[in-house]
Amino acid sequence: MVKRVGFGKAACPVARALDVIGDWWSLLIIRDAFEGVRRFSEFQAGLGIAKGMLATRLRDLTERGVLETAPASDGSAYREYVLTEKGRGLFLVIVALRQWGEDYLYRPDENRSALVDTATGIPVARMALHSAEGCSLTWTETRVRKAGGD
């Protein structure tokens, strides 16, 4: 088996982030956690993931501080998985992936889920990148300043 390359010490924030959440199962687990899934059996049933794979992903996400375990909210002996502050910080990542998928992976007439404002039931606005002054920016109007660079 090929050993996984780690990016935990990379100078690039994208590489470091992918070191923590860079596989589809981890992102789908995080997505489901935002939707209120908390128990191992609920993750397993909803995702159709093998129990061993799920156990590994949940352990990794917990060890990396994205999830934590807590006593079951119903008072039973079970433990539940809840997003930490670090995990909740991934909300915009999940929304960005969702909106990209909506833009490029569906036919206009194809049925799909929608992210809506709980107060109004209206779909949320599209995400956009803004400058410190509030102006909209595209990728051509930004650049990465490398670590140690100007």
PDB file of C-alpha atoms in Angstrom:
ATOM      1  CA  MET A   1       0.000   0.000   0.000  1.00  0.00           C
ATOM      2  CA  VAL A   2       1.267   3.475  -0.852  1.00  0.00           C
ATOM      3  CA  LYS A   3       2.019   5.645   2.174  1.00  0.00           C
ATOM      4  CA  ARG A   4      -0.028   8.843   2.329  1.00  0.00           C
ATOM      5  CA  VAL A   5       2.007  12.022   1.952  1.00  0.00           C
ATOM      6  CA  GLY A   6       1.418  14.490   4.779  1.00  0.00           C
ATOM      7  CA  PHE A   7       1.139  18.232   4.244  1.00  0.00           C
ATOM      8  CA  GLY A   8       0.885  19.264   7.899  1.00  0.00           C
ATOM      9  CA  LYS A   9       4.080  21.342   7.694  1.00  0.00           C
ATOM     10  CA  ALA A  10       3.498  22.821   4.221  1.00  0.00           C
ATOM     11  CA  ALA A  11       3.867  26.577   3.729  1.00  0.00           C
ATOM     12  CA  CYS A  12       0.577  26.592   1.790  1.00  0.00           C
ATOM     13  CA  PRO A  13      -2.669  26.884   3.824  1.00  0.00           C
ATOM     14  CA  VAL A  14      -4.569  24.911   1.149  1.00  0.00           C
ATOM     15  CA  ALA A  15      -2.153  21.983   1.477  1.00  0.00           C
ATOM     16  CA  ARG A  16      -2.414  22.043   5.279  1.00  0.00           C
ATOM     17  CA  ALA A  17      -6.215  22.144   5.109  1.00  0.00           C
ATOM     18  CA  LEU A  18      -6.266  19.198   2.714  1.00  0.00           C
ATOM     19  CA  ASP A  19      -4.034  17.303   5.120  1.00  0.00           C
ATOM     20  CA  VAL A  20      -6.935  17.449   7.611  1.00  0.00           C
ATOM     21  CA  ILE A  21     -10.038  17.210   5.398  1.00  0.00           C
ATOM     22  CA  GLY A  22      -8.732  16.187   1.994  1.00  0.00           C
ATOM     23  CA  ASP A  23     -10.831  13.131   1.246  1.00  0.00           C
ATOM     24  CA  TRP A  24     -14.473  12.940   0.231  1.00  0.00           C
ATOM     25  CA  TRP A  25     -15.584  10.870   3.220  1.00  0.00           C
ATOM     26  CA  SER A  26     -14.282  13.471   5.666  1.00  0.00           C
ATOM     27  CA  LEU A  27     -16.038  16.294   3.844  1.00  0.00           C
ATOM     28  CA  LEU A  28     -19.294  14.325   3.659  1.00  0.00           C
ATOM     29  CA  ILE A  29     -19.086  13.535   7.379  1.00  0.00           C
ATOM     30  CA  ILE A  30     -18.564  17.240   8.095  1.00  0.00           C
ATOM     31  CA  ARG A  31     -21.473  18.129   5.784  1.00  0.00           C
ATOM     32  CA  ASP A  32     -23.722  15.700   7.632  1.00  0.00           C
ATOM     33  CA  ALA A  33     -22.579  17.039  11.011  1.00  0.00           C
ATOM     34  CA  PHE A  34     -23.725  20.512   9.895  1.00  0.00           C
ATOM     35  CA  GLU A  35     -27.082  18.932   9.041  1.00  0.00           C
ATOM     36  CA  GLY A  36     -27.421  17.593  12.594  1.00  0.00           C
ATOM     37  CA  VAL A  37     -26.078  14.051  12.276  1.00  0.00           C
ATOM     38  CA  ARG A  38     -24.340  13.136  15.537  1.00  0.00           C
ATOM     39  CA  ARG A  39     -24.243   9.367  16.005  1.00  0.00           C
ATOM     40  CA  PHE A  40     -22.027   6.777  14.370  1.00  0.00           C
ATOM     41  CA  SER A  41     -25.046   4.769  13.205  1.00  0.00           C
ATOM     42  CA  GLU A  42     -26.628   7.870  11.628  1.00  0.00           C
ATOM     43  CA  PHE A  43     -23.443   8.724   9.724  1.00  0.00           C
ATOM     44  CA  GLN A  44     -23.130   5.117   8.568  1.00  0.00           C
ATOM     45  CA  ALA A  45     -26.742   4.808   7.444  1.00  0.00           C
ATOM     46  CA  GLY A  46     -26.801   8.175   5.671  1.00  0.00           C
ATOM     47  CA  LEU A  47     -23.491   7.824   3.870  1.00  0.00           C
ATOM     48  CA  GLY A  48     -23.477   4.092   3.195  1.00  0.00           C
ATOM     49  CA  ILE A  49     -19.823   4.050   4.239  1.00  0.00           C
ATOM     50  CA  ALA A  50     -18.208   0.889   5.605  1.00  0.00           C
ATOM     51  CA  LYS A  51     -18.081   0.870   9.416  1.00  0.00           C
ATOM     52  CA  GLY A  52     -14.298   0.512   9.514  1.00  0.00           C
ATOM     53  CA  MET A  53     -13.791   3.420   7.114  1.00  0.00           C
ATOM     54  CA  LEU A  54     -16.226   5.571   9.098  1.00  0.00           C
ATOM     55  CA  ALA A  55     -14.522   4.717  12.385  1.00  0.00           C
ATOM     56  CA  THR A  56     -11.163   5.712  10.896  1.00  0.00           C
ATOM     57  CA  ARG A  57     -12.466   9.016   9.506  1.00  0.00           C
ATOM     58  CA  LEU A  58     -14.286   9.936  12.726  1.00  0.00           C
ATOM     59  CA  ARG A  59     -11.170   9.117  14.763  1.00  0.00           C
ATOM     60  CA  ASP A  60      -8.979  11.230  12.459  1.00  0.00           C
ATOM     61  CA  LEU A  61     -11.397  14.182  12.507  1.00  0.00           C
ATOM     62  CA  THR A  62     -11.583  13.950  16.295  1.00  0.00           C
ATOM     63  CA  GLU A  63      -7.800  13.708  16.707  1.00  0.00           C
ATOM     64  CA  ARG A  64      -7.364  16.729  14.425  1.00  0.00           C
ATOM     65  CA  GLY A  65      -9.847  18.783  16.444  1.00  0.00           C
ATOM     66  CA  VAL A  66     -12.615  19.050  13.820  1.00  0.00           C
ATOM     67  CA  LEU A  67     -15.052  16.913  15.840  1.00  0.00           C
ATOM     68  CA  GLU A  68     -15.291  16.021  19.500  1.00  0.00           C
ATOM     69  CA  THR A  69     -17.297  13.399  21.300  1.00  0.00           C
ATOM     70  CA  ALA A  70     -19.945  14.302  23.834  1.00  0.00           C
ATOM     71  CA  PRO A  71     -22.461  12.377  25.923  1.00  0.00           C
ATOM     72  CA  ALA A  72     -25.594  11.529  23.948  1.00  0.00           C
ATOM     73  CA  SER A  73     -28.170  14.317  24.045  1.00  0.00           C
ATOM     74  CA  ASP A  74     -30.905  11.814  24.952  1.00  0.00           C
ATOM     75  CA  GLY A  75     -29.114  10.677  28.103  1.00  0.00           C
ATOM     76  CA  SER A  76     -28.303   7.209  26.740  1.00  0.00           C
ATOM     77  CA  ALA A  77     -24.893   5.588  27.111  1.00  0.00           C
ATOM     78  CA  TYR A  78     -23.944   6.458  23.519  1.00  0.00           C
ATOM     79  CA  ARG A  79     -21.412   9.110  22.544  1.00  0.00           C
ATOM     80  CA  GLU A  80     -22.147  11.662  19.849  1.00  0.00           C
ATOM     81  CA  TYR A  81     -19.877  13.528  17.469  1.00  0.00           C
ATOM     82  CA  VAL A  82     -20.186  17.307  17.456  1.00  0.00           C
ATOM     83  CA  LEU A  83     -18.358  19.957  15.486  1.00  0.00           C
ATOM     84  CA  THR A  84     -15.754  21.955  17.378  1.00  0.00           C
ATOM     85  CA  GLU A  85     -15.092  25.620  16.670  1.00  0.00           C
ATOM     86  CA  LYS A  86     -12.442  24.431  14.199  1.00  0.00           C
ATOM     87  CA  GLY A  87     -15.026  22.178  12.558  1.00  0.00           C
ATOM     88  CA  ARG A  88     -17.683  24.904  12.436  1.00  0.00           C
ATOM     89  CA  GLY A  89     -15.078  27.041  10.669  1.00  0.00           C
ATOM     90  CA  LEU A  90     -15.480  24.713   7.684  1.00  0.00           C
ATOM     91  CA  PHE A  91     -19.048  25.855   7.045  1.00  0.00           C
ATOM     92  CA  LEU A  92     -18.062  28.289   4.283  1.00  0.00           C
ATOM     93  CA  VAL A  93     -15.919  25.564   2.673  1.00  0.00           C
ATOM     94  CA  ILE A  94     -18.939  23.260   2.517  1.00  0.00           C
ATOM     95  CA  VAL A  95     -21.127  26.094   1.171  1.00  0.00           C
ATOM     96  CA  ALA A  96     -18.509  26.956  -1.480  1.00  0.00           C
ATOM     97  CA  LEU A  97     -18.363  23.307  -2.603  1.00  0.00           C
ATOM     98  CA  ARG A  98     -22.161  23.163  -2.666  1.00  0.00           C
ATOM     99  CA  GLN A  99     -22.447  26.286  -4.790  1.00  0.00           C
ATOM    100  CA  TRP A 100     -19.724  25.107  -7.166  1.00  0.00           C
ATOM    101  CA  GLY A 101     -21.588  21.814  -7.538  1.00  0.00           C
ATOM    102  CA  GLU A 102     -24.848  23.664  -8.210  1.00  0.00           C
ATOM    103  CA  ASP A 103     -23.150  25.779 -10.882  1.00  0.00           C
ATOM    104  CA  TYR A 104     -21.319  23.039 -12.743  1.00  0.00           C
ATOM    105  CA  LEU A 105     -22.707  19.596 -11.952  1.00  0.00           C
ATOM    106  CA  TYR A 106     -26.469  19.869 -12.498  1.00  0.00           C
ATOM    107  CA  ARG A 107     -28.677  20.448 -15.500  1.00  0.00           C
ATOM    108  CA  PRO A 108     -30.877  23.547 -15.043  1.00  0.00           C
ATOM    109  CA  ASP A 109     -34.014  21.408 -14.664  1.00  0.00           C
ATOM    110  CA  GLU A 110     -32.419  18.782 -12.388  1.00  0.00           C
ATOM    111  CA  ASN A 111     -33.779  18.409  -8.859  1.00  0.00           C
ATOM    112  CA  ARG A 112     -31.316  19.055  -6.004  1.00  0.00           C
ATOM    113  CA  SER A 113     -31.180  20.061  -2.377  1.00  0.00           C
ATOM    114  CA  ALA A 114     -30.931  23.748  -1.500  1.00  0.00           C
ATOM    115  CA  LEU A 115     -29.321  25.680   1.344  1.00  0.00           C
ATOM    116  CA  VAL A 116     -31.942  28.090   2.690  1.00  0.00           C
ATOM    117  CA  ASP A 117     -32.158  30.790   5.333  1.00  0.00           C
ATOM    118  CA  THR A 118     -33.989  29.220   8.289  1.00  0.00           C
ATOM    119  CA  ALA A 119     -35.822  32.484   9.052  1.00  0.00           C
ATOM    120  CA  THR A 120     -37.260  32.959   5.551  1.00  0.00           C
ATOM    121  CA  GLY A 121     -36.944  29.640   3.719  1.00  0.00           C
ATOM    122  CA  ILE A 122     -35.304  31.538   0.845  1.00  0.00           C
ATOM    123  CA  PRO A 123     -32.101  30.123  -0.718  1.00  0.00           C
ATOM    124  CA  VAL A 124     -28.959  31.835   0.566  1.00  0.00           C
ATOM    125  CA  ALA A 125     -27.118  34.343  -1.606  1.00  0.00           C
ATOM    126  CA  ARG A 126     -24.121  33.263  -3.659  1.00  0.00           C
ATOM    127  CA  MET A 127     -20.769  33.523  -1.937  1.00  0.00           C
ATOM    128  CA  ALA A 128     -18.349  36.113  -3.248  1.00  0.00           C
ATOM    129  CA  LEU A 129     -14.836  37.236  -2.415  1.00  0.00           C
ATOM    130  CA  HIS A 130     -14.420  40.868  -1.375  1.00  0.00           C
ATOM    131  CA  SER A 131     -11.433  43.115  -0.836  1.00  0.00           C
ATOM    132  CA  ALA A 132     -10.807  44.719   2.540  1.00  0.00           C
ATOM    133  CA  GLU A 133     -12.617  47.765   1.129  1.00  0.00           C
ATOM    134  CA  GLY A 134     -15.673  45.680   0.167  1.00  0.00           C
ATOM    135  CA  CYS A 135     -15.119  45.469  -3.606  1.00  0.00           C
ATOM    136  CA  SER A 136     -15.884  42.157  -5.353  1.00  0.00           C
ATOM    137  CA  LEU A 137     -12.792  40.290  -6.512  1.00  0.00           C
ATOM    138  CA  THR A 138     -12.249  37.516  -9.069  1.00  0.00           C
ATOM    139  CA  TRP A 139      -9.309  35.145  -9.205  1.00  0.00           C
ATOM    140  CA  THR A 140      -7.572  37.410 -11.725  1.00  0.00           C
ATOM    141  CA  GLU A 141      -7.603  40.241  -9.180  1.00  0.00           C
ATOM    142  CA  THR A 142      -5.791  38.314  -6.451  1.00  0.00           C
ATOM    143  CA  ARG A 143      -2.426  36.631  -6.018  1.00  0.00           C
ATOM    144  CA  VAL A 144      -0.771  34.473  -3.408  1.00  0.00           C
ATOM    145  CA  ARG A 145       2.108  36.083  -1.584  1.00  0.00           C
ATOM    146  CA  LYS A 146       4.441  33.152  -0.903  1.00  0.00           C
ATOM    147  CA  ALA A 147       5.753  32.569   2.597  1.00  0.00           C
ATOM    148  CA  GLY A 148       8.912  34.618   3.109  1.00  0.00           C
ATOM    149  CA  GLY A 149       8.166  36.572  -0.090  1.00  0.00           C
ATOM    150  CA  ASP A 150       7.301  40.228  -0.655  1.00  0.00           C
TER     151      ASP A 150
END
